[in-house]
mmCIF file of C-alpha atoms in Angstrom:
data_model
loop_
_atom_site.group_PDB
_atom_site.id
_atom_site.type_symbol
_atom_site.label_atom_id
_atom_site.label_comp_id
_atom_site.label_asym_id
_atom_site.label_seq_id
_atom_site.Cartn_x
_atom_site.Cartn_y
_atom_site.Cartn_z
ATOM 1 C CA MET A 1 -2.095 -2.820 -11.568
ATOM 2 C CA ASP A 2 -5.433 -4.122 -10.467
ATOM 3 C CA LYS A 3 -7.962 -2.569 -9.715
ATOM 4 C CA ILE A 4 -9.144 -1.736 -6.116
ATOM 5 C CA THR A 5 -13.203 -0.690 -5.345
ATOM 6 C CA THR A 6 -13.590 -1.907 -2.441
ATOM 7 C CA ILE A 7 -11.476 -3.859 0.314
ATOM 8 C CA ARG A 8 -13.255 -6.679 3.424
ATOM 9 C CA SER A 9 -10.267 -7.442 4.905
ATOM 10 C CA ARG A 10 -9.250 -8.890 8.690
ATOM 11 C CA THR A 11 -6.002 -7.042 9.155
ATOM 12 C CA VAL A 12 -2.455 -7.198 10.776
ATOM 13 C CA VAL A 13 -1.201 -5.252 13.014
ATOM 14 C CA LEU A 14 2.504 -3.822 13.576
ATOM 15 C CA PRO A 15 1.875 -0.860 16.139
ATOM 16 C CA ALA A 16 6.265 -0.426 15.842
ATOM 17 C CA SER A 17 6.224 4.101 15.092
ATOM 18 C CA ASN A 18 8.422 4.787 12.734
ATOM 19 C CA ILE A 19 8.854 1.685 10.616
ATOM 20 C CA ASP A 20 11.278 2.604 7.194
ATOM 21 C CA THR A 21 11.794 1.025 4.064
ATOM 22 C CA ASP A 22 15.123 -1.248 5.065
ATOM 23 C CA GLN A 23 13.244 -2.874 7.841
ATOM 24 C CA ILE A 24 9.791 -3.416 5.545
ATOM 25 C CA ILE A 25 12.419 -4.778 2.466
ATOM 26 C CA PRO A 26 16.072 -5.259 3.778
ATOM 27 C CA ALA A 27 19.201 -4.108 1.474
ATOM 28 C CA ARG A 28 20.269 -7.655 0.051
ATOM 29 C CA PHE A 29 16.533 -8.001 -1.526
ATOM 30 C CA LEU A 30 17.341 -5.392 -3.411
ATOM 31 C CA THR A 31 19.139 -6.810 -6.309
ATOM 32 C CA THR A 32 15.949 -7.681 -8.755
ATOM 33 C CA THR A 33 13.919 -5.605 -10.938
ATOM 34 C CA THR A 34 10.659 -7.014 -10.659
ATOM 35 C CA ARG A 35 7.626 -7.299 -8.482
ATOM 36 C CA THR A 36 7.097 -10.714 -7.497
ATOM 37 C CA GLY A 37 8.870 -12.860 -4.951
ATOM 38 C CA LEU A 38 9.592 -10.635 -2.550
ATOM 39 C CA GLY A 39 6.492 -11.342 0.083
ATOM 40 C CA LYS A 40 8.385 -14.205 1.658
ATOM 41 C CA GLN A 41 11.367 -11.557 2.563
ATOM 42 C CA LEU A 42 8.684 -8.462 3.841
ATOM 43 C CA PHE A 43 9.988 -8.161 7.435
ATOM 44 C CA SER A 44 13.220 -10.405 7.107
ATOM 45 C CA ASP A 45 15.143 -9.590 9.754
ATOM 46 C CA TRP A 46 12.095 -9.501 12.164
ATOM 47 C CA ARG A 47 10.565 -12.448 10.951
ATOM 48 C CA TYR A 48 13.197 -15.250 10.123
ATOM 49 C CA ALA A 49 15.608 -15.931 13.129
ATOM 50 C CA PRO A 50 18.627 -15.696 11.090
ATOM 51 C CA ASP A 51 19.162 -19.860 10.888
ATOM 52 C CA GLY A 52 16.293 -18.930 8.212
ATOM 53 C CA SER A 53 13.922 -20.635 10.638
ATOM 54 C CA PRO A 54 10.879 -18.191 11.443
ATOM 55 C CA LYS A 55 10.141 -16.590 14.418
ATOM 56 C CA GLY A 56 7.023 -17.600 16.421
ATOM 57 C CA ASP A 57 5.777 -14.961 17.650
ATOM 58 C CA PHE A 58 6.416 -12.591 14.379
ATOM 59 C CA VAL A 59 2.461 -11.398 13.897
ATOM 60 C CA LEU A 60 3.209 -12.595 10.255
ATOM 61 C CA ASN A 61 4.067 -16.365 10.945
ATOM 62 C CA GLN A 62 0.730 -16.904 13.326
ATOM 63 C CA PRO A 63 -2.442 -18.625 11.307
ATOM 64 C CA GLN A 64 -4.443 -15.445 11.774
ATOM 65 C CA ALA A 65 -1.896 -13.175 9.708
ATOM 66 C CA ALA A 66 -3.154 -15.804 6.933
ATOM 67 C CA GLY A 67 -5.470 -13.810 3.501
ATOM 68 C CA CYS A 68 -5.106 -10.757 5.524
ATOM 69 C CA GLN A 69 -5.047 -8.009 3.252
ATOM 70 C CA VAL A 70 -4.659 -4.974 5.067
ATOM 71 C CA LEU A 71 -1.403 -3.541 7.043
ATOM 72 C CA VAL A 72 -1.720 -1.002 10.433
ATOM 73 C CA GLY A 73 1.575 -0.479 11.233
ATOM 74 C CA GLY A 74 2.665 2.804 13.933
ATOM 75 C CA ARG A 75 3.073 6.135 13.047
ATOM 76 C CA ASN A 76 5.124 7.250 10.096
ATOM 77 C CA PHE A 77 5.244 3.890 7.815
ATOM 78 C CA GLY A 78 7.288 3.373 4.842
ATOM 79 C CA CYS A 79 9.814 6.617 5.776
ATOM 80 C CA GLY A 80 13.217 5.884 5.066
ATOM 81 C CA SER A 81 14.749 5.372 1.713
ATOM 82 C CA SER A 82 12.634 5.783 -1.392
ATOM 83 C CA ARG A 83 12.905 2.404 -2.459
ATOM 84 C CA GLU A 84 10.039 1.006 -4.076
ATOM 85 C CA HIS A 85 10.691 -2.064 -3.805
ATOM 86 C CA ALA A 86 9.218 -2.241 -0.362
ATOM 87 C CA PRO A 87 5.507 -1.782 -1.828
ATOM 88 C CA TRP A 88 6.302 -4.919 -4.555
ATOM 89 C CA ALA A 89 6.877 -6.505 -0.335
ATOM 90 C CA LEU A 90 3.161 -5.516 0.583
ATOM 91 C CA LEU A 91 2.057 -6.572 -2.884
ATOM 92 C CA ASP A 92 3.948 -9.932 -3.200
ATOM 93 C CA TYR A 93 2.868 -10.750 0.573
ATOM 94 C CA GLY A 94 -0.609 -10.116 -0.402
ATOM 95 C CA PHE A 95 -1.811 -6.884 1.451
ATOM 96 C CA ARG A 96 -3.294 -4.685 -0.732
ATOM 97 C CA ALA A 97 -3.782 -1.320 1.783
ATOM 98 C CA VAL A 98 -2.146 -0.475 4.700
ATOM 99 C CA ILE A 99 -3.229 1.915 7.957
ATOM 100 C CA SER A 100 -1.590 4.518 9.536
ATOM 101 C CA THR A 101 -1.676 8.095 11.579
ATOM 102 C CA GLU A 102 1.215 8.901 9.114
ATOM 103 C CA ILE A 103 2.905 7.187 6.358
ATOM 104 C CA ALA A 104 5.967 8.926 5.152
ATOM 105 C CA ASP A 105 5.735 10.620 0.937
ATOM 106 C CA ILE A 106 7.556 8.975 -0.620
ATOM 107 C CA PHE A 107 6.354 5.379 0.418
ATOM 108 C CA ARG A 108 2.771 7.187 -0.279
ATOM 109 C CA ASN A 109 3.295 7.752 -3.971
ATOM 110 C CA ASN A 110 5.789 4.543 -4.712
ATOM 111 C CA SER A 111 2.737 2.616 -3.331
ATOM 112 C CA LEU A 112 -0.135 4.714 -5.384
ATOM 113 C CA MET A 113 1.290 3.420 -8.324
ATOM 114 C CA ASN A 114 1.678 0.172 -7.470
ATOM 115 C CA GLY A 115 -1.645 -0.238 -6.247
ATOM 116 C CA LEU A 116 -1.507 -0.598 -2.881
ATOM 117 C CA LEU A 117 -3.864 2.051 -0.658
ATOM 118 C CA PRO A 118 -2.178 4.554 1.837
ATOM 119 C CA ILE A 119 -4.292 5.456 3.924
ATOM 120 C CA VAL A 120 -3.557 7.889 6.460
ATOM 121 C CA VAL A 121 -6.054 8.186 9.928
ATOM 122 C CA ASP A 122 -6.712 9.864 12.969
ATOM 123 C CA GLU A 123 -5.087 8.802 16.162
ATOM 124 C CA THR A 124 -8.664 7.870 17.899
ATOM 125 C CA THR A 125 -9.314 5.097 14.972
ATOM 126 C CA SER A 126 -5.479 3.720 14.773
ATOM 127 C CA ALA A 127 -6.050 3.375 18.415
ATOM 128 C CA TRP A 128 -9.005 1.401 17.950
ATOM 129 C CA LEU A 129 -7.425 -0.278 15.132
ATOM 130 C CA ILE A 130 -4.025 -1.470 16.949
ATOM 131 C CA ALA A 131 -6.084 -2.652 20.316
ATOM 132 C CA ASN A 132 -8.567 -4.472 17.897
ATOM 133 C CA PRO A 133 -5.803 -6.563 15.433
ATOM 134 C CA GLY A 134 -7.333 -9.635 12.871
ATOM 135 C CA SER A 135 -10.119 -6.715 13.036
ATOM 136 C CA GLU A 136 -13.319 -7.081 10.069
ATOM 137 C CA VAL A 137 -12.363 -3.669 8.693
ATOM 138 C CA THR A 138 -13.844 -2.353 5.081
ATOM 139 C CA LEU A 139 -11.838 0.310 2.230
ATOM 140 C CA ASP A 140 -14.708 1.879 -0.390
ATOM 141 C CA LEU A 141 -12.269 3.829 -1.844
ATOM 142 C CA ALA A 142 -15.114 5.339 -4.369
ATOM 143 C CA THR A 143 -16.370 6.597 -0.922
ATOM 144 C CA THR A 144 -13.482 6.832 0.195
ATOM 145 C CA THR A 145 -14.253 5.094 3.810
ATOM 146 C CA LEU A 146 -12.653 3.242 6.281
ATOM 147 C CA GLN A 147 -15.636 0.935 7.906
ATOM 148 C CA LEU A 148 -14.878 -1.113 11.280
ATOM 149 C CA ALA A 149 -15.653 -3.581 12.643
ATOM 150 C CA ASN A 150 -17.336 -1.724 16.009
ATOM 151 C CA GLY A 151 -19.559 -0.491 12.767
ATOM 152 C CA MET A 152 -17.218 3.448 13.206
ATOM 153 C CA SER A 153 -16.598 4.742 9.913
ATOM 154 C CA VAL A 154 -13.848 6.809 9.249
ATOM 155 C CA LYS A 155 -13.256 9.260 5.794
ATOM 156 C CA PHE A 156 -9.263 9.088 4.341
ATOM 157 C CA PRO A 157 -7.645 11.304 2.375
ATOM 158 C CA ILE A 158 -6.874 10.392 -0.732
ATOM 159 C CA ASP A 159 -5.412 12.221 -3.721
ATOM 160 C CA PRO A 160 -8.575 12.269 -6.532
ATOM 161 C CA PHE A 161 -5.531 11.475 -9.840
ATOM 162 C CA ALA A 162 -5.000 8.919 -7.446
ATOM 163 C CA ARG A 163 -8.189 7.832 -6.742
ATOM 164 C CA TYR A 164 -8.687 7.781 -10.091
ATOM 165 C CA CYS A 165 -5.875 5.482 -11.319
ATOM 166 C CA LEU A 166 -6.620 3.524 -8.486
ATOM 167 C CA LEU A 167 -10.610 2.508 -9.403
ATOM 168 C CA ASN A 168 -9.720 2.148 -12.416
ATOM 169 C CA GLY A 169 -6.184 -0.128 -12.832
ATOM 170 C CA VAL A 170 -3.699 2.008 -14.285
ATOM 171 C CA ASP A 171 -0.532 3.488 -13.354
ATOM 172 C CA GLU A 172 0.219 7.052 -15.073
ATOM 173 C CA LEU A 173 1.706 4.676 -18.414
ATOM 174 C CA GLY A 174 -2.282 3.436 -17.674
ATOM 175 C CA PHE A 175 -3.508 7.149 -18.176
ATOM 176 C CA LEU A 176 -1.209 8.255 -20.519
ATOM 177 C CA LEU A 177 -1.934 5.439 -22.578
ATOM 178 C CA GLN A 178 -5.907 5.978 -22.303
ATOM 179 C CA GLN A 179 -5.620 9.245 -23.611
ATOM 180 C CA ALA A 180 -3.842 8.346 -27.020
ATOM 181 C CA ASP A 181 -6.512 9.031 -29.248
ATOM 182 C CA ARG A 182 -7.088 13.177 -27.726
ATOM 183 C CA ILE A 183 -3.529 13.055 -27.696
ATOM 184 C CA ALA A 184 -3.335 11.922 -31.518
ATOM 185 C CA ALA A 185 -5.744 14.144 -32.589
ATOM 186 C CA TYR A 186 -4.636 17.443 -30.281
ATOM 187 C CA GLU A 187 -0.671 16.953 -31.916
ATOM 188 C CA GLN A 188 -2.704 17.226 -34.986
ATOM 189 C CA GLN A 189 -4.990 19.791 -34.467
ATOM 190 C CA HIS A 190 -1.801 22.184 -33.410
ATOM 191 C CA GLN A 191 1.145 20.673 -36.340
ATOM 192 C CA ASP A 192 1.473 23.412 -38.471
ATOM 193 C CA ASN A 193 1.751 26.152 -34.571
#
């Protein structure tokens, strides 16, 4: 997992509410157990016509979306089934963070465990981001601050352990492996108990 300290990026905006995991990555693409290759199928049903050609009016098919690392979604982003493939697809496309006023719990947890930063903001901040697609934002995980292009700065909540893991580029297993010496010492000390 890559470390996240600061993300500076333009935003891509999908203002729809209740974007579920089947819309993020349709079930027909879930046969893979690897994390790569899913980015090209991200939002596939919205992004491509039935013949497979890109829909020109979909935001990810427009030139200004290239290189954007921050996706702004409507309320209740990531609802639906608990597929881990949804954050995999977002990461494989190149997103490092998702911003919404509400992010579904299972999606949020899957995102955090895979290195995608889910950020919940207030309605005012969300409304500004949605009204200003492509705006430059800075996400500072160390200070849990989102800086907008208009100069506004807002704090965002994140679980302290998840924050530690993202800042250090480790998942839960990686964290435990970092503690191997301490675990071995504890086991040695309590071996006869």
